[in-house]
Amino acid sequence: MTSCSFSSSSLFSFNLPNQNSLHRRPPTLHRHVIVSSTDGNSNGASSSSSPPAVKPTRTEDNIRDEARRHRSTSANTFSAKYVPFNAPLGSTESYSLDEIVYRSKSGGLLDVQHDLDSLRSYDGAYWRNLFDSRVGKTKWPYGSGVWSKKEWVLPEIDDDDIVSAFEGNSNLFWAERFGKTFLGMNDLWVKHCGISHTGSFKDLGMTVLVSQVNRLRKMNLPVVGVGCASTGDTSAALSAYCASAGIPSIVILPANKISMAQLVQPIANGAFVLSIDTDFDGCMKLIREITSELPIYLANSLNSLRLEGQKTAAIEILQQFNWQVPDWVIVPGGNLGNIYAFYKGFKMCQDLGLVDRIPRLVCAQAANANPLYLHYKAGWKEFKPVKANATFASAIQIGDPVSIDRAVYALRNCDGIVEEATEEELMDAMAQADSTGMFVCPHTGVALTALFKLRNQGVIAPTDRTVVVSTAHGLKFTQAKIDYHSKAIPDMACRFSNPPVEVKADFGAVMDVLKGYLGSKELRS
């Protein structure tokens, strides 16, 4: 298994900064500056066919100042509030988003409820055009794929309080060769949510949560920092956005259960990191207890604010298909907030007239951590948590998911399906995808395995437009890929491994190897 050791001695070897010393620095730039990582023309010559460059206007303003200067003076008519999740008809329980509350009076989950009547004062065409008009712009805060839908996310937050890295707007990749070669499909797409600021879809939710915390702190509410339990990606997103806003972040990680690439992110961003000898469920129990005793804001998906950002990925998929609805969307599931977030995004688009239907959703789980799959196979009878075993898909190694009720609600309301993937299946699927030009994470391998199974069963047709959600960047899981291609994983055949060939530094030897490779049946096919 891919893991890293994080002992107490190594913890103290990192000189983490004093969290109270983090401050937001005022902007010092006096004009727009673009820094490129590519080499330019060293002699300064430009192509004769290129139009003359437009010089940026010199200004003392930054993009926040510019947005402030052009802010609309009309009153905001949109609003949102916390309500008990799936509350019975007639329930009057609700809370302001400015309250620090995570559960309803009965102990159940909360949901963010928008004033749909107010949103319906504009028709579907208006919202489609508005959202489309903001794509690819740098106007604050609409350059973000999340905040370009601000009216549907946190409509009452001031633009000055928003903490954003212009996340979202991630690539929707036509998996032409993978679909054709391995699945006989011609309309298969992969939504690369891992191509984001910290390398996972968690950025979409964290920009919303940290922005709201930024607002609360400016209101002088008792919030000294933000904390989370994490299997890796949540902590990376939290620490990055908190660092951007100068807000202390506290991260609790299960020892020896996440990749080094995931571990180094919160450390690099100045989070206070605690490595605990337990699994994610144990870390989650601890952070709940801690946030109930200390003025630390809870950042896990128990907090429904994050789902407001994550739902924008669903809206984005519809945008990228020119507001045509795919037949299927397959999402890896661990703590299960994301499957509900996708449902919520699609359902809002249907309810507000942007589309006329929603896709069927598939939640894919690792067989080593599959409580939702077992619940589904039992006909949605009494849910039973499981003890999650080690899986290469470490971010979904969760046996007692917080959002189980949300996931069941979403799947039952879209005729959804739950599938599972063994360790060998998910690693083979990841390798197959990589062999066609992708570089996906093991969690995407779980979703691709679900697709393989549903295609083989005839549930998904060869012409069905299908989207697989890739939740994290493959570069976070290089050790898992190295182990696979080295055939170093016990009891795994690694059928699609591609190890390097060792050859002597001799022309004849190299030529012999190359001739054998160029004449191989695999290459000709």
Short mmCIF file of C-alpha atoms in Angstrom, two decimals:
data_model
loop_
_atom_site.label_atom_id
_atom_site.label_comp_id
_atom_site.label_asym_id
_atom_site.label_seq_id
_atom_site.Cartn_x
_atom_site.Cartn_y
_atom_site.Cartn_z
CA MET A 1 0.00 0.00 0.00
CA THR A 2 1.09 3.53 -0.63
CA SER A 3 1.73 5.16 2.71
CA CYS A 4 4.12 7.33 4.59
CA SER A 5 5.31 7.34 8.16
CA PHE A 6 4.90 10.55 10.12
CA SER A 7 6.40 10.05 13.56
CA SER A 8 6.48 12.51 16.40
CA SER A 9 10.16 13.14 15.74
CA SER A 10 9.50 13.98 12.10
CA LEU A 11 6.58 16.18 13.14
CA PHE A 12 8.81 18.32 15.33
CA SER A 13 11.47 18.50 12.63
CA PHE A 14 9.19 20.77 10.64
CA ASN A 15 9.40 24.39 11.74
CA LEU A 16 5.77 25.32 11.33
CA PRO A 17 5.15 29.07 11.58
CA ASN A 18 3.29 30.68 14.41
CA GLN A 19 -0.28 30.70 13.12
CA ASN A 20 -0.95 34.09 14.69
CA SER A 21 1.81 35.59 12.57
CA LEU A 22 -0.05 34.93 9.34
CA HIS A 23 -1.42 38.13 7.87
CA ARG A 24 -2.88 39.12 4.55
CA ARG A 25 -0.46 41.48 2.86
CA PRO A 26 -1.76 44.48 0.95
CA PRO A 27 -1.24 44.36 -2.82
CA THR A 28 1.92 46.06 -4.07
CA LEU A 29 1.49 45.68 -7.81
CA HIS A 30 0.58 48.80 -9.77
CA ARG A 31 -0.35 47.11 -13.02
CA HIS A 32 -1.42 43.71 -14.29
CA VAL A 33 1.52 41.29 -14.44
CA ILE A 34 1.37 37.84 -15.99
CA VAL A 35 4.14 35.39 -15.08
CA SER A 36 4.58 32.58 -17.58
CA SER A 37 6.41 29.32 -16.98
CA THR A 38 7.29 28.97 -20.67
CA ASP A 39 10.25 30.47 -22.45
CA GLY A 40 9.52 33.51 -24.56
CA ASN A 41 11.31 34.82 -27.64
CA SER A 42 14.65 35.89 -26.20
CA ASN A 43 15.31 38.60 -28.78
CA GLY A 44 11.96 40.24 -28.23
CA ALA A 45 10.91 39.82 -31.87
CA SER A 46 7.26 39.17 -32.55
CA SER A 47 5.62 37.39 -35.45
CA SER A 48 4.58 39.66 -38.29
CA SER A 49 1.20 37.97 -38.34
CA SER A 50 0.52 38.72 -34.69
CA PRO A 51 -1.56 41.77 -33.78
CA PRO A 52 0.20 44.44 -31.74
CA ALA A 53 0.11 43.75 -28.03
CA VAL A 54 -2.37 45.77 -26.01
CA LYS A 55 -0.58 47.36 -23.10
CA PRO A 56 -2.36 46.93 -19.76
CA THR A 57 -3.74 50.09 -18.24
CA ARG A 58 -1.55 51.33 -15.42
CA THR A 59 -3.58 51.41 -12.25
CA GLU A 60 -3.19 51.39 -8.50
CA ASP A 61 -6.15 49.02 -8.31
CA ASN A 62 -6.05 45.25 -8.06
CA ILE A 63 -8.92 43.06 -9.28
CA ARG A 64 -10.72 43.32 -5.94
CA ASP A 65 -10.57 47.12 -6.12
CA GLU A 66 -11.84 47.06 -9.67
CA ALA A 67 -14.73 44.79 -8.73
CA ARG A 68 -15.56 47.03 -5.79
CA ARG A 69 -15.63 50.11 -8.02
CA HIS A 70 -18.03 48.48 -10.48
CA ARG A 71 -20.21 46.80 -7.87
CA SER A 72 -23.94 46.97 -8.49
CA THR A 73 -25.83 49.31 -6.20
CA SER A 74 -29.09 47.39 -6.55
CA ALA A 75 -30.24 45.36 -3.56
CA ASN A 76 -29.43 41.64 -3.51
CA THR A 77 -32.70 39.70 -3.66
CA PHE A 78 -31.21 36.22 -3.26
CA SER A 79 -30.69 34.40 0.02
CA ALA A 80 -29.88 31.03 1.57
CA LYS A 81 -30.08 29.42 5.00
CA TYR A 82 -29.40 26.19 6.85
CA VAL A 83 -32.32 23.81 7.25
CA PRO A 84 -32.47 20.21 8.51
CA PHE A 85 -31.60 17.86 5.66
CA ASN A 86 -34.70 16.28 4.10
CA ALA A 87 -36.87 17.99 6.72
CA PRO A 88 -40.54 16.97 6.94
CA LEU A 89 -43.09 19.21 5.29
CA GLY A 90 -44.01 22.09 7.56
CA SER A 91 -40.69 22.18 9.42
CA THR A 92 -39.80 25.74 10.49
CA GLU A 93 -36.31 25.01 11.84
CA SER A 94 -33.67 27.09 10.09
CA TYR A 95 -30.43 28.93 10.81
CA SER A 96 -28.56 31.83 9.28
CA LEU A 97 -25.41 30.91 7.39
CA ASP A 98 -23.65 33.26 9.79
CA GLU A 99 -24.41 30.92 12.68
CA ILE A 100 -21.85 28.30 13.64
CA VAL A 101 -23.99 25.18 13.55
CA TYR A 102 -23.37 21.76 12.02
CA ARG A 103 -26.38 19.66 12.99
CA SER A 104 -30.10 20.11 13.43
CA LYS A 105 -31.86 20.04 16.80
CA SER A 106 -32.50 16.34 16.32
CA GLY A 107 -28.82 15.69 15.61
CA GLY A 108 -29.31 15.20 11.89
CA LEU A 109 -27.47 16.73 8.97
CA LEU A 110 -28.09 20.23 7.73
CA ASP A 111 -28.52 21.42 4.16
CA VAL A 112 -28.16 24.84 2.54
CA GLN A 113 -31.57 25.85 1.19
CA HIS A 114 -31.77 28.61 -1.41
CA ASP A 115 -34.77 30.87 -1.99
CA LEU A 116 -35.84 29.21 -5.23
CA ASP A 117 -38.80 31.54 -5.65
CA SER A 118 -36.43 34.48 -5.82
CA LEU A 119 -34.12 32.64 -8.23
CA ARG A 120 -37.13 31.75 -10.40
CA SER A 121 -37.77 35.45 -10.99
CA TYR A 122 -35.23 34.91 -13.78
CA ASP A 123 -35.80 32.17 -16.34
CA GLY A 124 -33.46 29.35 -17.29
CA ALA A 125 -32.15 31.19 -20.34
CA TYR A 126 -31.07 34.12 -18.15
CA TRP A 127 -29.05 31.87 -15.83
CA ARG A 128 -27.48 29.94 -18.70
CA ASN A 129 -26.38 33.16 -20.38
CA LEU A 130 -25.14 34.70 -17.12
CA PHE A 131 -23.05 31.69 -16.17
CA ASP A 132 -21.66 31.32 -19.70
CA SER A 133 -20.71 35.00 -19.83
CA ARG A 134 -18.40 34.61 -16.82
CA VAL A 135 -16.33 31.65 -18.05
CA GLY A 136 -12.67 32.41 -18.73
CA LYS A 137 -12.75 35.92 -17.29
CA THR A 138 -10.52 37.43 -14.60
CA LYS A 139 -13.18 39.70 -13.13
CA TRP A 140 -13.33 39.16 -9.39
CA PRO A 141 -14.69 36.77 -8.22
CA TYR A 142 -16.26 35.33 -11.37
CA GLY A 143 -13.04 33.88 -12.77
CA SER A 144 -13.69 30.99 -10.40
CA GLY A 145 -15.86 28.15 -11.65
CA VAL A 146 -17.52 28.22 -8.23
CA TRP A 147 -18.03 31.95 -7.80
CA SER A 148 -19.23 32.37 -11.38
CA LYS A 149 -22.37 30.79 -9.88
CA LYS A 150 -22.26 32.95 -6.76
CA GLU A 151 -26.02 33.58 -6.71
CA TRP A 152 -26.52 29.81 -6.36
CA VAL A 153 -23.71 29.28 -3.83
CA LEU A 154 -23.40 32.03 -1.18
CA PRO A 155 -25.56 34.84 -2.53
CA GLU A 156 -25.20 37.15 0.46
CA ILE A 157 -21.43 37.10 0.95
CA ASP A 158 -19.52 40.28 0.13
CA ASP A 159 -17.06 39.89 -2.73
CA ASP A 160 -14.32 41.26 -0.46
CA ASP A 161 -14.73 38.28 1.87
CA ILE A 162 -14.29 35.67 -0.84
CA VAL A 163 -11.10 33.58 -0.74
CA SER A 164 -10.52 32.09 -4.17
CA ALA A 165 -7.75 30.68 -6.35
CA PHE A 166 -10.06 30.77 -9.41
CA GLU A 167 -10.71 27.08 -8.86
CA GLY A 168 -13.06 25.05 -11.02
CA ASN A 169 -13.51 25.36 -14.79
CA SER A 170 -11.72 22.01 -14.96
CA ASN A 171 -11.17 20.06 -18.15
CA LEU A 172 -13.93 17.82 -19.51
CA PHE A 173 -11.82 15.34 -21.45
CA TRP A 174 -13.17 13.27 -24.34
CA ALA A 175 -11.70 9.84 -23.58
CA GLU A 176 -11.86 8.80 -27.21
CA ARG A 177 -9.21 6.08 -27.30
CA PHE A 178 -9.99 4.64 -23.87
CA GLY A 179 -13.69 4.45 -24.66
CA LYS A 180 -13.16 2.89 -28.08
CA THR A 181 -10.41 0.44 -27.11
CA PHE A 182 -11.62 -0.86 -23.78
CA LEU A 183 -15.35 -0.21 -23.69
CA GLY A 184 -16.64 0.12 -27.24
CA MET A 185 -17.99 3.59 -26.39
CA ASN A 186 -17.91 6.72 -28.55
CA ASP A 187 -19.19 9.34 -26.08
CA LEU A 188 -17.14 8.79 -22.92
CA TRP A 189 -15.86 11.81 -21.00
CA VAL A 190 -13.69 12.31 -17.94
CA LYS A 191 -14.24 15.40 -15.77
CA HIS A 192 -10.74 16.14 -14.47
CA CYS A 193 -11.61 17.82 -11.15
CA GLY A 194 -8.07 17.02 -10.02
CA ILE A 195 -6.74 19.70 -12.36
CA SER A 196 -7.27 22.30 -9.69
CA HIS A 197 -5.34 24.53 -7.29
CA THR A 198 -4.37 21.78 -4.82
CA GLY A 199 -4.94 18.83 -7.13
CA SER A 200 -8.40 17.65 -6.12
CA PHE A 201 -12.10 18.50 -6.29
CA LYS A 202 -11.97 19.51 -2.61
CA ASP A 203 -10.96 23.04 -3.71
CA LEU A 204 -14.52 23.60 -4.97
CA GLY A 205 -15.99 23.23 -1.51
CA MET A 206 -13.13 24.72 0.46
CA THR A 207 -13.24 28.10 -1.30
CA VAL A 208 -16.84 28.43 -0.06
CA LEU A 209 -16.19 27.29 3.48
CA VAL A 210 -13.06 29.40 4.02
CA SER A 211 -14.76 32.42 2.47
CA GLN A 212 -17.60 32.10 4.97
CA VAL A 213 -15.09 31.74 7.81
CA ASN A 214 -13.33 34.86 6.56
CA ARG A 215 -16.67 36.66 6.74
CA LEU A 216 -17.36 35.36 10.27
CA ARG A 217 -13.96 36.49 11.53
CA LYS A 218 -14.54 39.98 10.11
CA MET A 219 -17.82 39.97 12.04
CA ASN A 220 -15.75 39.24 15.17
CA LEU A 221 -17.35 35.87 15.77
CA PRO A 222 -15.27 33.50 17.95
CA VAL A 223 -13.42 31.57 15.24
CA VAL A 224 -9.67 31.28 15.85
CA GLY A 225 -9.02 28.72 13.14
CA VAL A 226 -10.41 25.98 10.92
CA GLY A 227 -9.90 22.26 11.46
CA CYS A 228 -10.52 19.03 9.60
CA ALA A 229 -9.94 15.32 9.69
CA SER A 230 -8.60 14.16 6.38
CA THR A 231 -7.43 11.28 4.24
CA GLY A 232 -5.27 13.77 2.36
CA ASP A 233 -7.08 15.96 -0.15
CA THR A 234 -9.33 17.84 2.29
CA SER A 235 -6.32 18.89 4.36
CA ALA A 236 -4.48 20.10 1.25
CA ALA A 237 -7.39 22.28 0.19
CA LEU A 238 -8.09 23.60 3.68
CA SER A 239 -4.49 24.55 4.37
CA ALA A 240 -4.04 26.31 1.02
CA TYR A 241 -7.17 28.45 1.28
CA CYS A 242 -6.56 29.27 4.94
CA ALA A 243 -2.98 30.28 4.11
CA SER A 244 -4.30 32.55 1.37
CA ALA A 245 -6.60 34.29 3.85
CA GLY A 246 -4.19 34.29 6.80
CA ILE A 247 -6.43 31.98 8.85
CA PRO A 248 -4.83 29.26 11.04
CA SER A 249 -5.62 25.70 9.93
CA ILE A 250 -5.48 22.52 12.02
CA VAL A 251 -5.29 19.16 10.28
CA ILE A 252 -5.75 15.69 11.81
CA LEU A 253 -4.46 12.87 9.61
CA PRO A 254 -4.42 9.08 10.07
CA ALA A 255 -0.78 7.99 10.43
CA ASN A 256 0.73 5.87 7.65
CA LYS A 257 -2.40 5.97 5.49
CA ILE A 258 -1.85 8.80 2.99
CA SER A 259 0.72 9.42 0.29
CA MET A 260 3.75 11.65 0.89
CA ALA A 261 2.50 13.98 -1.87
CA GLN A 262 -0.72 14.46 0.08
CA LEU A 263 1.05 14.87 3.41
CA VAL A 264 3.47 17.54 2.23
CA GLN A 265 0.74 19.90 1.00
CA PRO A 266 -0.68 20.99 4.38
CA ILE A 267 2.84 21.11 5.81
CA ALA A 268 4.01 23.38 2.99
CA ASN A 269 1.00 25.65 3.45
CA GLY A 270 1.69 26.16 7.14
CA ALA A 271 -1.06 24.05 8.68
CA PHE A 272 -0.68 22.66 12.20
CA VAL A 273 -0.61 18.94 11.39
CA LEU A 274 -1.40 16.17 13.86
CA SER A 275 -0.66 12.58 12.80
CA ILE A 276 -2.91 10.23 14.78
CA ASP A 277 -2.58 6.46 15.15
CA THR A 278 -6.08 5.69 13.92
CA ASP A 279 -8.09 5.57 10.71
CA PHE A 280 -10.16 8.36 9.13
CA ASP A 281 -13.24 7.49 11.16
CA GLY A 282 -11.19 7.85 14.36
CA CYS A 283 -9.84 11.21 13.16
CA MET A 284 -13.37 12.34 12.35
CA LYS A 285 -14.55 11.47 15.86
CA LEU A 286 -11.70 13.50 17.33
CA ILE A 287 -12.27 16.61 15.23
CA ARG A 288 -15.97 16.63 16.11
CA GLU A 289 -15.10 16.54 19.81
CA ILE A 290 -12.41 19.20 19.42
CA THR A 291 -14.61 21.64 17.49
CA SER A 292 -17.34 21.27 20.10
CA GLU A 293 -14.92 22.41 22.82
CA LEU A 294 -12.68 24.95 21.05
CA PRO A 295 -13.49 27.92 18.75
CA ILE A 296 -12.26 25.97 15.73
CA TYR A 297 -14.57 25.88 12.72
CA LEU A 298 -15.28 22.38 11.38
CA ALA A 299 -14.29 21.96 7.73
CA ASN A 300 -15.37 18.38 7.02
CA SER A 301 -18.31 17.64 4.75
CA LEU A 302 -20.52 17.32 7.82
CA ASN A 303 -20.48 21.08 7.21
CA SER A 304 -22.92 21.53 4.32
CA LEU A 305 -21.26 24.72 3.04
CA ARG A 306 -18.63 22.68 1.20
CA LEU A 307 -21.28 20.89 -0.82
CA GLU A 308 -22.44 24.23 -2.21
CA GLY A 309 -19.09 24.61 -3.94
CA GLN A 310 -18.85 20.98 -4.99
CA LYS A 311 -22.27 21.08 -6.68
CA THR A 312 -20.90 23.60 -9.20
CA ALA A 313 -18.94 20.78 -10.89
CA ALA A 314 -22.30 19.35 -11.99
CA ILE A 315 -23.42 22.72 -13.34
CA GLU A 316 -20.06 23.03 -15.10
CA ILE A 317 -20.55 19.68 -16.86
CA LEU A 318 -23.86 20.92 -18.26
CA GLN A 319 -22.20 24.15 -19.40
CA GLN A 320 -19.44 22.24 -21.14
CA PHE A 321 -22.03 20.17 -23.00
CA ASN A 322 -23.81 23.38 -24.06
CA TRP A 323 -26.53 22.63 -21.50
CA GLN A 324 -27.22 19.14 -22.83
CA VAL A 325 -27.66 16.51 -20.11
CA PRO A 326 -25.42 13.41 -20.12
CA ASP A 327 -26.99 10.01 -19.57
CA TRP A 328 -24.69 8.90 -16.76
CA VAL A 329 -22.30 10.50 -14.26
CA ILE A 330 -20.04 8.18 -12.23
CA VAL A 331 -18.55 9.54 -8.98
CA PRO A 332 -16.14 7.81 -6.55
CA GLY A 333 -17.60 7.77 -3.03
CA GLY A 334 -16.07 7.69 0.45
CA ASN A 335 -17.59 10.13 2.92
CA LEU A 336 -20.39 10.49 0.32
CA GLY A 337 -20.87 14.25 0.28
CA ASN A 338 -19.83 14.52 -3.36
CA ILE A 339 -22.51 12.24 -4.80
CA TYR A 340 -25.15 14.39 -3.11
CA ALA A 341 -23.44 17.58 -4.28
CA PHE A 342 -23.60 16.41 -7.90
CA TYR A 343 -27.26 15.50 -7.48
CA LYS A 344 -27.99 18.90 -5.95
CA GLY A 345 -26.26 20.78 -8.76
CA PHE A 346 -28.11 18.88 -11.46
CA LYS A 347 -31.44 19.16 -9.61
CA MET A 348 -31.14 22.94 -9.17
CA CYS A 349 -30.56 23.27 -12.90
CA GLN A 350 -33.70 21.24 -13.56
CA ASP A 351 -35.80 23.07 -10.97
CA LEU A 352 -34.77 26.48 -12.30
CA GLY A 353 -35.40 25.64 -15.94
CA LEU A 354 -31.86 25.38 -17.29
CA VAL A 355 -32.38 21.73 -18.30
CA ASP A 356 -35.39 19.44 -18.44
CA ARG A 357 -33.96 16.33 -16.76
CA ILE A 358 -31.04 15.08 -14.69
CA PRO A 359 -28.59 12.23 -15.40
CA ARG A 360 -28.52 8.91 -13.60
CA LEU A 361 -25.76 8.86 -11.00
CA VAL A 362 -23.44 6.00 -10.11
CA CYS A 363 -21.50 5.99 -6.85
CA ALA A 364 -18.37 3.84 -7.02
CA GLN A 365 -16.75 2.49 -3.85
CA ALA A 366 -13.59 0.54 -3.10
CA ALA A 367 -14.51 -3.02 -2.06
CA ASN A 368 -12.30 -2.53 1.01
CA ALA A 369 -14.48 0.37 2.18
CA ASN A 370 -17.93 -0.28 0.76
CA PRO A 371 -20.72 0.44 3.30
CA LEU A 372 -22.91 2.23 0.73
CA TYR A 373 -22.54 -0.63 -1.76
CA LEU A 374 -23.60 -3.16 0.86
CA HIS A 375 -26.52 -0.93 1.86
CA TYR A 376 -27.60 -0.67 -1.80
CA LYS A 377 -27.34 -4.43 -2.35
CA ALA A 378 -29.48 -4.98 0.76
CA GLY A 379 -32.28 -2.94 -0.78
CA TRP A 380 -31.55 0.20 1.26
CA LYS A 381 -32.46 -1.61 4.48
CA GLU A 382 -30.83 -0.66 7.77
CA PHE A 383 -27.42 0.91 7.16
CA LYS A 384 -24.45 -0.72 8.87
CA PRO A 385 -21.00 0.94 9.01
CA VAL A 386 -18.01 -1.25 8.23
CA LYS A 387 -14.39 -1.31 9.31
CA ALA A 388 -12.59 0.17 6.31
CA ASN A 389 -9.57 -1.84 5.17
CA ALA A 390 -6.52 -0.42 3.45
CA THR A 391 -7.04 0.61 -0.17
CA PHE A 392 -4.96 2.35 -2.81
CA ALA A 393 -7.94 4.69 -3.14
CA SER A 394 -7.00 6.12 0.24
CA ALA A 395 -9.23 9.21 0.10
CA ILE A 396 -12.33 6.99 0.12
CA GLN A 397 -11.11 4.57 2.80
CA ILE A 398 -14.07 5.39 5.03
CA GLY A 399 -16.32 2.86 6.73
CA ASP A 400 -18.77 5.15 8.50
CA PRO A 401 -19.55 7.97 6.04
CA VAL A 402 -20.96 11.21 7.40
CA SER A 403 -23.18 11.84 4.39
CA ILE A 404 -24.81 8.41 4.12
CA ASP A 405 -28.33 9.88 4.34
CA ARG A 406 -27.53 12.48 1.68
CA ALA A 407 -26.11 9.84 -0.67
CA VAL A 408 -29.09 7.51 -0.30
CA TYR A 409 -31.48 10.41 -0.92
CA ALA A 410 -29.63 11.44 -4.07
CA LEU A 411 -29.36 7.94 -5.52
CA ARG A 412 -32.97 7.02 -4.83
CA ASN A 413 -34.18 10.21 -6.48
CA CYS A 414 -32.23 9.75 -9.71
CA ASP A 415 -32.58 5.97 -10.12
CA GLY A 416 -28.92 5.70 -9.19
CA ILE A 417 -26.63 2.70 -8.87
CA VAL A 418 -23.78 1.75 -6.52
CA GLU A 419 -20.84 -0.39 -7.66
CA GLU A 420 -17.57 -1.50 -6.11
CA ALA A 421 -14.00 -2.20 -7.21
CA THR A 422 -11.43 -4.59 -5.77
CA GLU A 423 -7.85 -3.41 -5.38
CA GLU A 424 -6.73 -5.28 -8.48
CA GLU A 425 -9.67 -3.99 -10.52
CA LEU A 426 -9.10 -0.35 -9.61
CA MET A 427 -5.35 -0.51 -10.22
CA ASP A 428 -5.81 -2.25 -13.58
CA ALA A 429 -8.41 0.33 -14.62
CA MET A 430 -6.07 3.16 -13.62
CA ALA A 431 -3.26 1.63 -15.68
CA GLN A 432 -5.54 1.13 -18.69
CA ALA A 433 -6.63 4.76 -18.56
CA ASP A 434 -3.02 5.92 -18.26
CA SER A 435 -2.07 3.84 -21.29
CA THR A 436 -4.41 5.98 -23.41
CA GLY A 437 -2.90 9.31 -22.38
CA MET A 438 -4.54 10.03 -19.05
CA PHE A 439 -2.77 10.06 -15.67
CA VAL A 440 -5.51 9.36 -13.18
CA CYS A 441 -5.68 8.65 -9.47
CA PRO A 442 -6.71 5.30 -7.93
CA HIS A 443 -10.13 6.78 -7.03
CA THR A 444 -10.76 7.37 -10.71
CA GLY A 445 -9.77 3.73 -11.18
CA VAL A 446 -12.66 2.85 -8.85
CA ALA A 447 -15.09 4.86 -10.99
CA LEU A 448 -13.72 3.36 -14.22
CA THR A 449 -14.14 -0.14 -12.78
CA ALA A 450 -17.80 0.66 -12.11
CA LEU A 451 -18.10 1.73 -15.73
CA PHE A 452 -16.51 -1.52 -16.96
CA LYS A 453 -18.99 -3.55 -14.90
CA LEU A 454 -22.05 -1.59 -16.00
CA ARG A 455 -21.00 -1.82 -19.65
CA ASN A 456 -20.47 -5.57 -19.35
CA GLN A 457 -23.91 -5.92 -17.76
CA GLY A 458 -25.49 -3.92 -20.59
CA VAL A 459 -26.74 -1.26 -18.18
CA ILE A 460 -24.74 1.49 -19.89
CA ALA A 461 -25.10 1.38 -23.66
CA PRO A 462 -22.20 1.98 -26.09
CA THR A 463 -23.76 5.24 -27.27
CA ASP A 464 -24.72 6.60 -23.83
CA ARG A 465 -23.05 9.90 -23.05
CA THR A 466 -21.19 9.04 -19.86
CA VAL A 467 -19.04 11.22 -17.59
CA VAL A 468 -16.54 9.73 -15.15
CA VAL A 469 -15.55 12.18 -12.42
CA SER A 470 -11.81 12.12 -11.72
CA THR A 471 -11.49 13.53 -8.22
CA ALA A 472 -7.72 13.99 -7.76
CA HIS A 473 -4.55 14.40 -9.80
CA GLY A 474 -2.53 11.28 -10.54
CA LEU A 475 0.67 13.04 -9.47
CA LYS A 476 -0.48 12.66 -5.86
CA PHE A 477 -0.25 8.87 -6.22
CA THR A 478 2.99 8.25 -8.09
CA GLN A 479 4.22 5.64 -5.60
CA ALA A 480 1.13 3.52 -6.24
CA LYS A 481 1.85 3.72 -9.96
CA ILE A 482 5.54 2.87 -9.43
CA ASP A 483 4.61 -0.16 -7.34
CA TYR A 484 2.12 -1.31 -9.98
CA HIS A 485 4.47 -1.01 -12.95
CA SER A 486 7.29 -2.59 -10.92
CA LYS A 487 4.98 -5.50 -10.08
CA ALA A 488 5.82 -4.87 -6.44
CA ILE A 489 2.28 -5.26 -5.09
CA PRO A 490 1.78 -8.61 -3.31
CA ASP A 491 -0.89 -10.91 -4.73
CA MET A 492 -1.57 -8.62 -7.71
CA ALA A 493 -0.82 -9.67 -11.29
CA CYS A 494 -0.46 -6.05 -12.51
CA ARG A 495 -1.58 -7.17 -15.98
CA PHE A 496 -1.06 -3.79 -17.61
CA SER A 497 2.32 -2.97 -16.07
CA ASN A 498 4.93 -1.34 -18.28
CA PRO A 499 8.32 -1.64 -16.55
CA PRO A 500 11.44 -0.13 -18.12
CA VAL A 501 13.71 -2.53 -20.02
CA GLU A 502 17.30 -2.65 -18.85
CA VAL A 503 19.77 -2.82 -21.76
CA LYS A 504 23.56 -2.74 -21.92
CA ALA A 505 25.19 0.40 -23.33
CA ASP A 506 25.80 -1.32 -26.64
CA PHE A 507 24.41 -0.34 -30.06
CA GLY A 508 23.70 -3.90 -31.14
CA ALA A 509 21.92 -4.75 -27.91
CA VAL A 510 19.77 -1.63 -28.11
CA MET A 511 18.93 -2.35 -31.77
CA ASP A 512 17.89 -5.90 -30.96
CA VAL A 513 15.57 -4.71 -28.22
CA LEU A 514 14.08 -1.98 -30.41
CA LYS A 515 13.49 -4.36 -33.34
CA GLY A 516 11.72 -6.76 -31.01
CA TYR A 517 9.57 -3.92 -29.66
CA LEU A 518 8.75 -2.45 -33.08
CA GLY A 519 7.75 -5.85 -34.40
CA SER A 520 5.66 -6.82 -31.41
CA LYS A 521 2.04 -7.78 -31.81
CA GLU A 522 1.04 -5.30 -29.09
CA LEU A 523 2.55 -2.35 -30.96
CA ARG A 524 1.04 -3.32 -34.33
CA SER A 525 -2.40 -3.58 -32.76
#
